[in-house]
Coordinates of N, CA and C in Angstrom, one line a residue:
X1 N 30.4 -12.8 -11.2 CA 31.0 -14.1 -10.3 C 32.0 -13.7 -9.3
X2 N 32.3 -13.8 -8.3 CA 33.4 -13.4 -7.0 C 34.7 -13.9 -7.6
X3 N 35.6 -13.4 -7.4 CA 37.1 -14.3 -7.6 C 37.0 -15.2 -6.7
X4 N 37.9 -16.3 -7.1 CA 38.5 -17.2 -6.3 C 39.8 -16.8 -5.2
X5 N 39.6 -17.1 -4.2 CA 40.7 -16.2 -3.3 C 41.7 -17.7 -2.6
X6 N 42.8 -17.9 -2.8 CA 43.3 -19.0 -2.3 C 43.6 -18.7 -0.8
X7 N 43.8 -20.1 -0.1 CA 43.8 -20.2 1.4 C 45.2 -19.2 1.9
X8 N 46.3 -19.3 1.1 CA 47.2 -18.8 1.8 C 47.1 -17.3 1.9
X9 N 47.4 -17.1 3.3 CA 47.4 -15.7 3.5 C 48.8 -14.7 3.3
X10 N 48.4 -13.7 2.4 CA 49.4 -12.8 1.9 C 50.0 -11.8 3.2
X11 N 51.1 -11.7 3.1 CA 51.5 -10.5 4.1 C 51.1 -9.2 4.3
X12 N 50.8 -8.5 5.1 CA 50.5 -7.2 5.4 C 50.6 -6.2 4.4
X13 N 51.4 -6.0 3.9 CA 51.8 -5.3 2.9 C 51.0 -5.8 1.3
X14 N 51.0 -6.8 1.0 CA 50.1 -7.8 0.3 C 48.8 -7.2 0.1
X15 N 48.5 -7.3 1.6 CA 47.1 -7.0 1.7 C 46.5 -5.4 1.7
X16 N 47.6 -4.7 1.9 CA 47.1 -3.4 2.1 C 47.0 -2.9 0.8
X17 N 47.3 -3.7 -0.4 CA 47.5 -3.0 -1.5 C 45.7 -3.4 -2.2
X18 N 45.1 -4.3 -1.8 CA 43.7 -4.9 -2.2 C 42.7 -4.1 -1.6
X19 N 41.6 -4.3 -2.3 CA 40.3 -3.6 -1.6 C 39.8 -4.2 -0.3
X20 N 39.0 -3.2 0.2 CA 38.8 -3.7 1.7 C 38.2 -4.9 1.8
X21 N 37.2 -5.3 0.8 CA 36.2 -6.4 1.0 C 37.2 -7.4 0.5
X22 N 38.2 -7.7 -0.3 CA 39.2 -8.8 -0.4 C 39.9 -9.1 0.7
X23 N 40.4 -7.9 1.6 CA 41.2 -8.0 2.9 C 40.7 -8.7 3.8
X24 N 39.3 -8.5 3.9 CA 38.5 -9.1 5.1 C 38.1 -10.3 4.5
X25 N 37.9 -10.8 3.4 CA 37.8 -11.9 2.9 C 38.7 -13.0 3.0
X26 N 40.3 -12.3 2.9 CA 41.3 -13.3 3.1 C 41.4 -13.4 4.7
X27 N 41.1 -12.7 5.4 CA 41.4 -12.9 7.0 C 40.4 -14.1 7.3
X28 N 39.1 -13.8 6.7 CA 38.0 -14.8 7.2 C 38.4 -16.4 6.7
X29 N 38.9 -16.4 5.5 CA 39.4 -17.8 5.0 C 40.4 -18.3 5.8
X30 N 41.3 -17.4 6.0 CA 42.7 -17.8 6.6 C 42.4 -18.3 8.0
X31 N 41.2 -17.8 8.9 CA 41.0 -18.2 9.8 C 39.7 -19.4 9.8
X32 N 39.3 -19.6 8.8 CA 38.5 -20.9 8.4 C 36.9 -20.4 8.9
X33 N 36.6 -19.2 8.5 CA 35.6 -18.6 9.5 C 34.5 -18.7 8.2
X34 N 33.1 -19.0 8.3 CA 32.1 -18.8 7.4 C 31.8 -17.3 7.7
X35 N 31.2 -16.7 6.2 CA 30.8 -15.5 6.1 C 29.5 -15.6 5.2
X36 N 28.5 -16.3 5.8 CA 27.2 -16.3 5.0 C 26.5 -14.8 5.4
X37 N 25.4 -14.7 4.7 CA 24.7 -13.2 4.8 C 24.6 -13.2 6.2
X38 N 24.0 -14.2 7.1 CA 23.5 -13.7 8.2 C 24.4 -13.9 9.4
X39 N 25.9 -14.4 8.9 CA 27.0 -14.1 10.0 C 27.4 -12.8 10.4
X40 N 28.0 -12.7 11.7 CA 28.6 -11.5 12.0 C 30.3 -11.9 11.7
X41 N 31.0 -10.6 11.0 CA 32.3 -10.8 10.7 C 32.9 -9.8 11.3
X42 N 32.4 -8.9 12.5 CA 33.4 -7.9 12.9 C 34.6 -8.2 13.4
X43 N 34.7 -9.4 13.9 CA 36.2 -9.8 14.3 C 37.2 -9.6 13.0
X44 N 37.0 -9.5 12.0 CA 37.9 -9.6 10.8 C 37.5 -8.3 10.0
X45 N 37.2 -7.4 10.5 CA 37.2 -6.0 10.0 C 38.0 -4.9 10.8
X46 N 39.2 -4.3 10.1 CA 39.8 -3.5 10.9 C 39.2 -2.0 10.9
X47 N 39.9 -1.0 11.9 CA 39.3 0.1 11.9 C 39.6 1.0 10.5
X48 N 38.4 1.9 10.1 CA 38.5 2.6 8.7 C 38.2 1.7 7.5
X49 N 37.8 0.2 7.7 CA 37.8 -0.5 6.5 C 36.4 -0.3 6.2
X50 N 35.1 -0.1 7.1 CA 34.0 0.0 6.9 C 33.8 1.3 5.9
X51 N 34.4 2.4 6.1 CA 34.4 3.3 5.2 C 34.8 2.9 3.8
X52 N 36.2 2.2 3.6 CA 36.2 1.5 2.6 C 35.2 0.9 1.9
X53 N 34.8 -0.1 2.4 CA 33.6 -0.9 1.9 C 32.3 -0.3 1.4
X54 N 32.1 1.1 2.2 CA 31.0 1.8 1.5 C 31.5 2.5 0.2
X55 N 32.7 2.9 0.0 CA 33.1 3.3 -1.3 C 33.0 2.4 -2.4
X56 N 33.4 0.9 -1.9 CA 33.4 0.1 -3.2 C 32.1 -0.4 -3.3
X57 N 31.0 -0.5 -2.2 CA 29.7 -1.2 -2.5 C 28.8 0.1 -3.4
X58 N 29.5 1.5 -2.9 CA 28.9 2.7 -3.8 C 29.4 2.7 -5.8
X59 N 30.5 2.0 -5.6 CA 30.9 2.0 -7.0 C 30.2 0.9 -7.7
X60 N 30.1 0.0 -7.1 CA 29.4 -1.3 -7.7 C 27.8 -1.1 -7.8
X61 N 27.4 -0.3 -6.7 CA 25.8 0.0 -7.0 C 25.6 0.9 -8.2
X62 N 26.5 1.6 -8.4 CA 26.4 3.0 -9.4 C 26.6 2.0 -10.8
X63 N 27.3 0.8 -11.0 CA 27.3 0.1 -11.9 C 26.0 -0.5 -12.1
X64 N 25.2 -1.2 -11.0 CA 24.1 -1.8 -11.0 C 22.7 -0.7 -11.9
X65 N 23.0 0.5 -11.0 CA 22.0 1.3 -11.9 C 22.3 1.6 -13.8
X66 N 23.9 1.7 -13.8 CA 24.0 1.9 -15.1 C 23.0 1.0 -15.8
X67 N 23.5 -0.5 -15.3 CA 23.0 -1.6 -16.3 C 21.7 -1.7 -16.2
X68 N 20.7 -1.0 -15.2 CA 19.2 -0.9 -15.3 C 19.1 0.5 -16.3
X69 N 20.0 0.9 -17.0 CA 19.6 2.0 -17.6 C 19.2 3.3 -17.2
X70 N 19.7 3.6 -16.2 CA 19.1 4.9 -15.4 C 20.2 6.1 -15.6
X71 N 19.9 7.1 -16.0 CA 20.9 8.1 -16.3 C 20.9 9.1 -14.8
X72 N 21.8 8.3 -13.9 CA 21.9 9.0 -12.5 C 22.5 10.7 -12.9
X73 N 23.1 10.9 -14.0 CA 24.0 12.0 -14.0 C 23.2 13.1 -14.3
X74 N 21.8 12.8 -15.0 CA 20.7 14.0 -15.2 C 19.4 13.9 -14.3
X75 N 19.5 12.6 -13.8 CA 18.1 12.6 -13.1 C 18.5 12.9 -11.4
X76 N 17.9 13.9 -10.9 CA 18.4 14.4 -9.8 C 17.8 13.5 -8.6
X77 N 16.9 12.4 -8.9 CA 16.3 11.8 -7.9 C 17.5 10.6 -7.4
X78 N 18.1 10.1 -8.8 CA 19.0 9.2 -8.3 C 20.6 9.5 -8.4
X79 N 20.9 10.8 -8.7 CA 22.2 11.1 -8.4 C 23.1 10.6 -7.2
X80 N 22.5 10.4 -6.3 CA 23.3 10.2 -5.2 C 22.8 9.0 -4.3
X81 N 21.7 7.9 -5.4 CA 21.4 6.8 -4.9 C 22.4 5.9 -4.7
X82 N 23.4 5.5 -5.6 CA 24.4 4.3 -5.0 C 24.9 4.7 -3.7
X83 N 25.7 5.8 -3.3 CA 26.0 6.2 -2.0 C 25.0 6.0 -1.0
X84 N 23.8 6.4 -1.1 CA 22.9 6.3 0.0 C 22.3 4.8 0.3
X85 N 22.3 4.1 -1.0 CA 22.2 2.8 -0.5 C 23.3 1.8 0.1
X86 N 24.7 2.2 -0.2 CA 26.0 1.7 0.5 C 25.9 2.2 1.8
X87 N 25.2 3.3 2.0 CA 25.5 3.7 3.6 C 24.2 3.1 4.3
X88 N 23.1 2.7 3.6 CA 21.8 2.0 4.1 C 22.4 0.4 4.7
X89 N 22.9 0.1 3.7 CA 23.3 -1.4 3.5 C 24.2 -1.5 4.9
X90 N 25.5 -1.0 4.8 CA 26.8 -1.1 5.8 C 26.5 -0.5 7.2
X91 N 25.7 0.7 7.1 CA 25.4 1.6 8.7 C 24.1 1.3 9.2
X92 N 23.3 0.5 8.3 CA 21.8 0.5 8.6 C 21.4 -1.0 8.9
X93 N 20.6 -1.4 7.5 CA 19.9 -2.5 7.5 C 21.1 -3.8 7.7
X94 N 22.0 -3.8 7.5 CA 23.2 -5.0 7.5 C 23.9 -4.5 8.7
X95 N 23.8 -3.9 9.4 CA 25.0 -3.5 10.5 C 25.1 -4.4 11.3
X96 N 24.2 -5.6 11.6 CA 24.6 -6.6 12.6 C 25.8 -7.3 12.1
X97 N 26.0 -7.4 10.6 CA 27.0 -8.2 10.3 C 28.4 -7.4 10.6
X98 N 28.6 -6.2 10.8 CA 30.0 -5.7 10.6 C 30.2 -5.2 12.1
X99 N 29.5 -4.9 12.9 CA 29.8 -4.5 14.1 C 29.6 -5.5 15.1
X100 N 30.3 -5.4 16.5 CA 29.9 -6.3 17.7 C 28.9 -6.0 18.2
X101 N 28.4 -7.0 19.1 CA 27.2 -7.2 19.5 C 27.2 -5.9 20.7
X102 N 26.3 -5.1 20.7 CA 26.3 -4.1 21.7 C 26.5 -4.5 23.1
X103 N 27.0 -3.5 23.9 CA 27.5 -3.8 25.7 C 26.2 -4.4 26.1
X104 N 26.2 -5.4 26.9 CA 25.1 -5.8 27.5 C 25.6 -6.0 28.9
X105 N 25.0 -5.3 30.0 CA 25.2 -5.3 31.4 C 24.8 -6.4 32.0
X106 N 25.1 -7.4 32.7 CA 24.4 -8.6 33.4 C 24.3 -8.4 34.9
X107 N 23.2 -8.9 35.4 CA 23.5 -8.7 36.8 C 23.2 -10.0 37.4
X108 N 23.5 -10.4 38.4 CA 23.5 -11.9 39.4 C 22.0 -11.6 39.8
X109 N 21.3 -12.9 39.5 CA 19.7 -12.8 40.0 C 20.0 -13.2 41.5
X110 N 20.1 -12.3 42.5 CA 20.1 -12.1 43.7 C 18.9 -12.4 44.4
X111 N 17.6 -12.1 43.7 CA 16.3 -12.6 44.6 C 16.0 -13.8 44.0
X112 N 16.7 -14.5 43.2 CA 16.5 -16.0 43.2 C 15.0 -15.9 42.4
X113 N 15.0 -15.0 41.4 CA 13.6 -15.1 40.7 C 13.6 -16.5 39.9
X114 N 12.5 -16.9 39.9 CA 12.1 -17.9 39.1 C 10.7 -18.1 38.5
X115 N 10.1 -17.4 38.3 CA 8.6 -17.2 37.7 C 8.9 -16.3 36.1
X116 N 8.0 -16.9 35.4 CA 7.9 -16.4 34.0 C 8.1 -15.0 33.8
X117 N 9.0 -14.5 33.0 CA 8.9 -13.3 32.2 C 8.8 -13.1 31.0
X118 N 8.1 -12.5 30.3 CA 8.2 -12.0 29.1 C 8.0 -10.7 28.6
X119 N 9.1 -10.6 27.7 CA 9.5 -9.7 27.0 C 8.9 -9.0 25.7
X120 N 8.4 -7.9 25.3 CA 7.8 -7.7 23.9 C 6.7 -7.0 24.1
X121 N 5.9 -6.8 23.2 CA 6.5 -7.1 21.4 C 7.8 -6.1 21.0
X122 N 9.0 -6.8 21.1 CA 10.0 -5.8 20.2 C 9.7 -5.8 18.9
X123 N 9.6 -4.9 18.3 CA 9.9 -4.3 16.8 C 11.0 -4.8 16.1
X124 N 11.1 -5.6 15.4 CA 12.4 -5.8 14.6 C 12.2 -5.7 13.1
X125 N 13.6 -5.5 12.5 CA 13.8 -5.0 10.9 C 14.6 -5.7 10.7
X126 N 14.2 -6.8 9.6 CA 15.5 -7.4 8.9 C 15.2 -7.2 7.3
X127 N 16.1 -8.3 6.6 CA 15.9 -8.5 5.3 C 16.1 -9.9 4.8
X128 N 15.0 -10.1 3.8 CA 15.0 -11.5 3.2 C 16.4 -11.5 2.2
X129 N 17.2 -12.8 2.6 CA 18.6 -13.3 1.8 C 18.2 -13.4 0.7
X130 N 17.0 -13.9 0.0 CA 16.3 -14.1 -1.3 C 16.5 -13.0 -2.1
X131 N 15.8 -12.2 -1.8 CA 15.6 -11.1 -2.7 C 15.9 -10.0 -2.1
X132 N 16.5 -9.6 -0.8 CA 16.8 -8.4 0.0 C 15.7 -7.8 0.1
X133 N 14.6 -7.9 0.4 CA 13.4 -7.2 0.6 C 13.1 -7.0 2.1
X134 N 12.6 -6.0 2.8 CA 12.4 -6.0 4.0 C 11.6 -6.9 4.6
X135 N 11.8 -7.4 6.0 CA 11.0 -8.2 6.7 C 10.8 -7.3 8.3
X136 N 9.6 -6.9 8.4 CA 9.2 -6.4 9.3 C 8.3 -6.8 10.2
X137 N 8.9 -6.9 11.3 CA 7.8 -7.9 12.6 C 8.0 -7.3 14.1
X138 N 7.5 -8.7 15.0 CA 7.5 -8.3 16.1 C 8.1 -9.3 17.0
X139 N 9.0 -9.2 17.9 CA 9.2 -10.7 18.8 C 8.9 -10.7 20.5
X140 N 8.4 -11.6 20.5 CA 8.1 -11.9 21.9 C 9.3 -12.8 22.7
X141 N 9.8 -12.6 23.9 CA 10.9 -13.4 24.5 C 10.0 -13.8 25.9
X142 N 10.2 -15.4 26.2 CA 9.9 -15.8 27.4 C 11.1 -16.2 28.0
X143 N 11.2 -16.1 29.4 CA 12.5 -16.4 30.0 C 12.1 -17.1 31.3
X144 N 12.3 -18.2 31.9 CA 11.9 -18.8 33.0 C 13.7 -19.0 33.4
X145 N 13.9 -17.9 34.7 CA 15.2 -17.5 35.2 C 15.3 -18.8 36.1
X146 N 16.7 -19.1 36.7 CA 17.2 -19.8 37.6 C 18.1 -19.1 38.6
X147 N 18.3 -19.7 39.9 CA 19.1 -18.7 41.0 C 20.5 -18.3 40.2
X148 N 21.1 -19.2 39.1 CA 22.1 -19.0 38.5 C 22.0 -18.1 37.1
X149 N 20.9 -17.6 37.0 CA 20.6 -17.1 35.4 C 21.1 -15.5 35.7
X150 N 21.9 -15.0 34.5 CA 22.1 -13.7 34.5 C 21.1 -12.9 33.8
X151 N 20.7 -12.1 34.8 CA 19.7 -11.1 34.4 C 20.0 -9.7 33.5
X152 N 19.3 -9.5 32.7 CA 19.8 -8.4 31.6 C 18.8 -7.3 31.7
X153 N 18.9 -6.0 31.6 CA 18.0 -4.9 31.4 C 17.1 -5.1 30.2
X154 N 15.9 -4.6 30.5 CA 14.9 -4.9 29.3 C 15.2 -4.2 27.9
X155 N 15.9 -3.2 27.8 CA 16.3 -2.3 26.7 C 17.5 -3.1 25.9
X156 N 18.1 -4.1 26.6 CA 19.4 -4.8 26.3 C 18.5 -5.8 25.2
X157 N 17.2 -6.7 25.7 CA 16.7 -7.1 24.5 C 16.5 -7.0 23.5
X158 N 16.2 -5.4 23.5 CA 15.8 -4.9 21.8 C 16.9 -4.7 21.4
X159 N 18.4 -4.7 21.8 CA 19.6 -4.2 21.3 C 20.2 -5.7 20.8
X160 N 19.8 -6.5 21.3 CA 20.5 -8.1 20.9 C 19.7 -8.3 19.9
X161 N 18.3 -8.1 20.0 CA 17.4 -8.5 18.7 C 17.8 -7.6 17.7
X162 N 18.0 -6.2 17.7 CA 18.0 -5.3 16.5 C 19.7 -6.1 16.1
X163 N 20.7 -6.3 16.9 CA 22.0 -6.6 16.2 C 21.6 -7.9 15.6
X164 N 21.0 -8.8 15.9 CA 20.7 -10.2 15.3 C 20.0 -10.1 13.9
X165 N 18.8 -9.1 14.2 CA 17.9 -9.1 13.0 C 18.8 -8.3 11.8
X166 N 19.5 -7.3 12.2 CA 19.8 -6.4 11.0 C 21.2 -7.0 10.1
X167 N 20.5 -8.0 9.5 CA 21.3 -9.0 8.3 C 20.3 -9.4 7.5
X168 N 20.7 -9.7 6.2 CA 19.8 -10.4 5.2 C 20.3 -12.1 5.9
X169 N 18.4 -12.5 5.9 CA 18.7 -13.7 6.6 C 17.2 -14.4 6.2
X170 N 16.8 -15.7 6.7 CA 15.4 -16.1 6.6 C 14.9 -16.4 8.1
X171 N 13.6 -15.9 8.2 CA 13.1 -15.7 9.3 C 13.4 -17.1 10.6
X172 N 13.3 -18.1 9.7 CA 13.7 -19.3 10.9 C 14.9 -19.4 11.5
X173 N 15.9 -19.0 10.8 CA 17.3 -19.1 11.0 C 17.6 -17.5 12.0
X174 N 17.0 -16.6 11.8 CA 17.3 -15.6 12.3 C 16.8 -15.8 14.1
X175 N 15.4 -16.4 14.3 CA 14.9 -16.7 15.7 C 15.9 -17.6 16.5
X176 N 16.5 -18.9 15.5 CA 17.3 -20.0 16.4 C 18.6 -19.1 16.6
X177 N 19.3 -18.1 16.0 CA 20.5 -17.5 16.5 C 19.9 -16.2 17.4
X178 N 18.9 -15.7 17.7 CA 18.5 -14.9 18.7 C 18.3 -16.0 20.0
X179 N 17.9 -16.9 19.9 CA 17.5 -17.8 21.1 C 19.0 -18.4 21.4
X180 N 20.0 -18.7 20.5 CA 21.3 -19.3 20.8 C 22.1 -18.3 22.0
X181 N 22.0 -16.8 21.6 CA 22.6 -15.8 21.9 C 21.6 -15.6 23.3
X182 N 20.8 -15.4 23.6 CA 19.8 -15.3 25.0 C 20.4 -16.4 25.8
X183 N 20.1 -17.8 25.5 CA 20.5 -18.7 26.0 C 22.0 -18.7 26.8
X184 N 22.8 -18.6 25.9 CA 24.2 -18.2 26.3 C 24.3 -17.3 27.2
X185 N 23.7 -16.1 27.4 CA 24.0 -15.1 28.1 C 23.1 -15.0 29.4
X186 N 22.0 -15.7 29.4 CA 20.9 -15.5 30.3 C 21.2 -16.9 31.2
X187 N 21.3 -17.8 30.6 CA 21.0 -19.3 31.2 C 20.0 -19.4 31.8
X188 N 19.0 -19.3 31.3 CA 17.9 -19.7 32.2 C 17.4 -21.0 32.2
X189 N 16.4 -21.4 32.9 CA 15.8 -22.9 32.7 C 15.0 -23.5 31.8
X190 N 14.4 -21.9 31.3 CA 13.6 -22.0 29.9 C 13.6 -21.0 29.1
X191 N 13.6 -21.1 27.7 CA 13.5 -19.9 27.1 C 12.7 -20.0 25.8
X192 N 11.6 -18.9 25.6 CA 10.9 -19.4 24.2 C 10.8 -18.1 23.5
X193 N 11.0 -18.0 22.3 CA 10.6 -16.8 21.5 C 9.6 -17.1 20.2
X194 N 8.9 -16.4 20.0 CA 7.8 -16.5 19.1 C 8.2 -14.9 18.3
X195 N 8.4 -15.1 16.8 CA 8.3 -13.9 16.0 C 7.2 -14.1 15.0
X196 N 6.6 -13.1 14.6 CA 5.8 -12.7 13.6 C 6.1 -11.6 12.9
X197 N 6.0 -11.7 11.3 CA 6.7 -10.7 10.4 C 5.9 -10.7 9.5
X198 N 5.7 -9.5 8.6 CA 5.6 -9.4 7.3 C 6.7 -9.3 6.6
X199 N 7.0 -10.2 5.3 CA 7.8 -10.3 4.1 C 7.4 -9.7 3.1
X200 N 8.2 -8.6 2.6 CA 7.9 -7.5 1.7 C 8.3 -8.4 0.3
X201 N 8.8 -9.6 0.1 CA 9.0 -10.7 -0.8 C 7.9 -11.1 -1.4
X202 N 7.0 -11.2 -0.3 CA 5.2 -11.5 -0.5 C 4.7 -10.7 -1.0
X203 N 4.8 -9.4 -0.4 CA 3.9 -8.3 -0.9 C 4.5 -7.7 -2.1
X204 N 5.3 -7.4 -2.6 CA 6.4 -6.6 -3.4 C 6.2 -7.2 -4.7
X205 N 6.2 -8.6 -4.5 CA 6.7 -9.2 -6.1 C 5.8 -10.7 -5.9
X206 N 6.4 -11.3 -6.8 CA 5.8 -12.8 -6.6 C 4.4 -12.9 -6.5
X207 N 3.6 -13.5 -5.7 CA 2.2 -13.5 -5.5 C 1.6 -12.4 -4.9
X208 N 2.4 -11.5 -4.8 CA 1.9 -9.7 -4.1 C 0.9 -10.4 -3.4
X209 N 0.5 -10.9 -2.2 CA 0.0 -11.1 -1.2 C -0.1 -10.5 0.1
X210 N -0.9 -9.3 0.0 CA -1.0 -8.6 1.0 C -1.3 -8.9 2.3
X211 N -1.9 -10.1 2.7 CA -2.3 -10.4 3.9 C -1.4 -11.3 4.9
X212 N -0.6 -12.2 4.1 CA 0.1 -13.3 4.6 C 1.5 -12.6 5.7
X213 N 1.2 -13.4 7.0 CA 2.6 -13.3 7.4 C 3.0 -14.6 8.1
X214 N 4.2 -14.7 8.7 CA 4.9 -15.4 9.1 C 5.0 -15.6 10.4
X215 N 4.6 -16.6 11.2 CA 5.0 -16.7 12.6 C 5.9 -17.9 12.9
X216 N 7.0 -18.0 13.9 CA 7.4 -19.1 14.1 C 7.9 -19.1 15.7
X217 N 8.2 -19.9 16.0 CA 9.0 -19.9 17.2 C 10.1 -21.0 17.8
X218 N 10.6 -20.8 18.9 CA 11.7 -21.7 19.4 C 11.3 -21.8 21.0
X219 N 11.2 -23.2 21.2 CA 11.1 -23.4 22.7 C 12.2 -24.1 23.5
X220 N 12.9 -23.7 24.3 CA 14.1 -24.4 24.8 C 14.0 -24.9 26.5
X221 N 14.3 -25.9 26.6 CA 14.5 -26.1 27.9 C 13.1 -26.4 28.3
X222 N 12.8 -25.7 29.7 CA 11.2 -26.0 30.7 C 10.3 -26.0 29.6
X223 N 10.4 -24.8 28.3 CA 9.5 -24.4 27.7 C 8.9 -25.6 26.8
X224 N 10.1 -26.3 26.5 CA 9.9 -27.6 25.4 C 9.5 -29.0 26.2
X225 N 9.9 -28.7 27.8 CA 9.3 -29.8 28.2 C 7.9 -30.0 29.3
X226 N 7.8 -28.6 29.5 CA 6.5 -28.6 30.2 C 5.3 -28.0 29.6
X227 N 4.4 -28.7 28.9 CA 3.4 -28.3 28.2 C 2.7 -26.8 29.0
X228 N 2.3 -27.1 30.2 CA 1.8 -26.1 31.2 C 2.3 -24.6 31.0
X229 N 3.4 -24.7 31.2 CA 4.5 -23.3 31.2 C 4.3 -23.1 29.8
X230 N 4.3 -23.9 28.7 CA 4.4 -23.2 27.3 C 2.9 -22.8 27.0
X231 N 1.9 -23.5 27.1 CA 0.7 -23.0 27.2 C 0.2 -21.6 28.1
X232 N 0.9 -21.3 28.9 CA 0.9 -19.9 29.6 C 1.6 -18.8 28.9
X233 N 2.5 -19.3 28.4 CA 3.3 -18.1 27.8 C 2.7 -17.8 26.6
X234 N 2.0 -18.8 25.6 CA 1.4 -18.6 24.6 C 0.0 -18.0 25.0
X235 N -0.6 -18.1 25.7 CA -2.0 -17.7 26.5 C -1.5 -16.3 26.5
X236 N -0.6 -15.8 27.7 CA -0.3 -14.3 27.6 C -0.1 -13.7 26.3
X237 N 0.8 -14.1 25.3 CA 0.9 -13.6 24.0 C -0.5 -13.3 23.4
X238 N -1.4 -14.1 23.4 CA -2.6 -14.3 22.7 C -3.5 -13.1 23.3
X239 N -3.5 -12.9 24.8 CA -4.3 -11.9 25.3 C -3.3 -10.4 25.3
X240 N -2.3 -10.5 24.9 CA -1.6 -9.2 24.6 C -2.0 -8.7 23.2
X241 N -1.9 -9.7 22.2 CA -2.5 -9.4 21.1 C -3.9 -8.9 20.8
X242 N -4.6 -9.5 21.6 CA -6.0 -9.2 21.5 C -6.4 -7.9 21.9
X243 N -5.4 -7.1 22.9 CA -5.8 -5.7 23.4 C -5.3 -4.6 22.6

């Protein structure tokens, strides 16, 4: 069980004596910020603390391996596993929790583009927050801009997707978070997102079903109100999948 932390924020000298995870947690609680698995907490992480977190996770992961009765000292395959897992979690698969959103250059819509744009498929990698098993899939994004929309480069869609998806979460919430971020940045008349993914918690454990995939969507603005536009977007996705 995690230790209960009082809401009274200690001074910086007291904080400095605590492990990095507790320092960060104190700041989050002091700022009344949520820190669920799919939340970004980068604003409360100070320079150098991610390296400290990796050292903490390494030590805790070593305890997990010991509790699994794995002799990591004489087993050359698992000798560095705790360190590798800690680095993987913080620098790679859960990176979207610990770093700010990547820089995204926005351009005014000088040409007053107002036709449907589709970006995708963007390959995405995430993790199920229930079992920390991989989620591997694709995302398609439909944008109906208006003259006041901010246009962003194609590669930036992929970077934003990666930042949102690189966290433990469930697919339904991930797609909604991605939609919120793009809606706020692009400010289109319509936004549509479809995600299709394999969940390894289905393949690897439980029912061990190798065929099932999950597809879900979010429709905003014109895509929600205009059935013709929605059909156009979905039919174009069907044609792309057929090729």
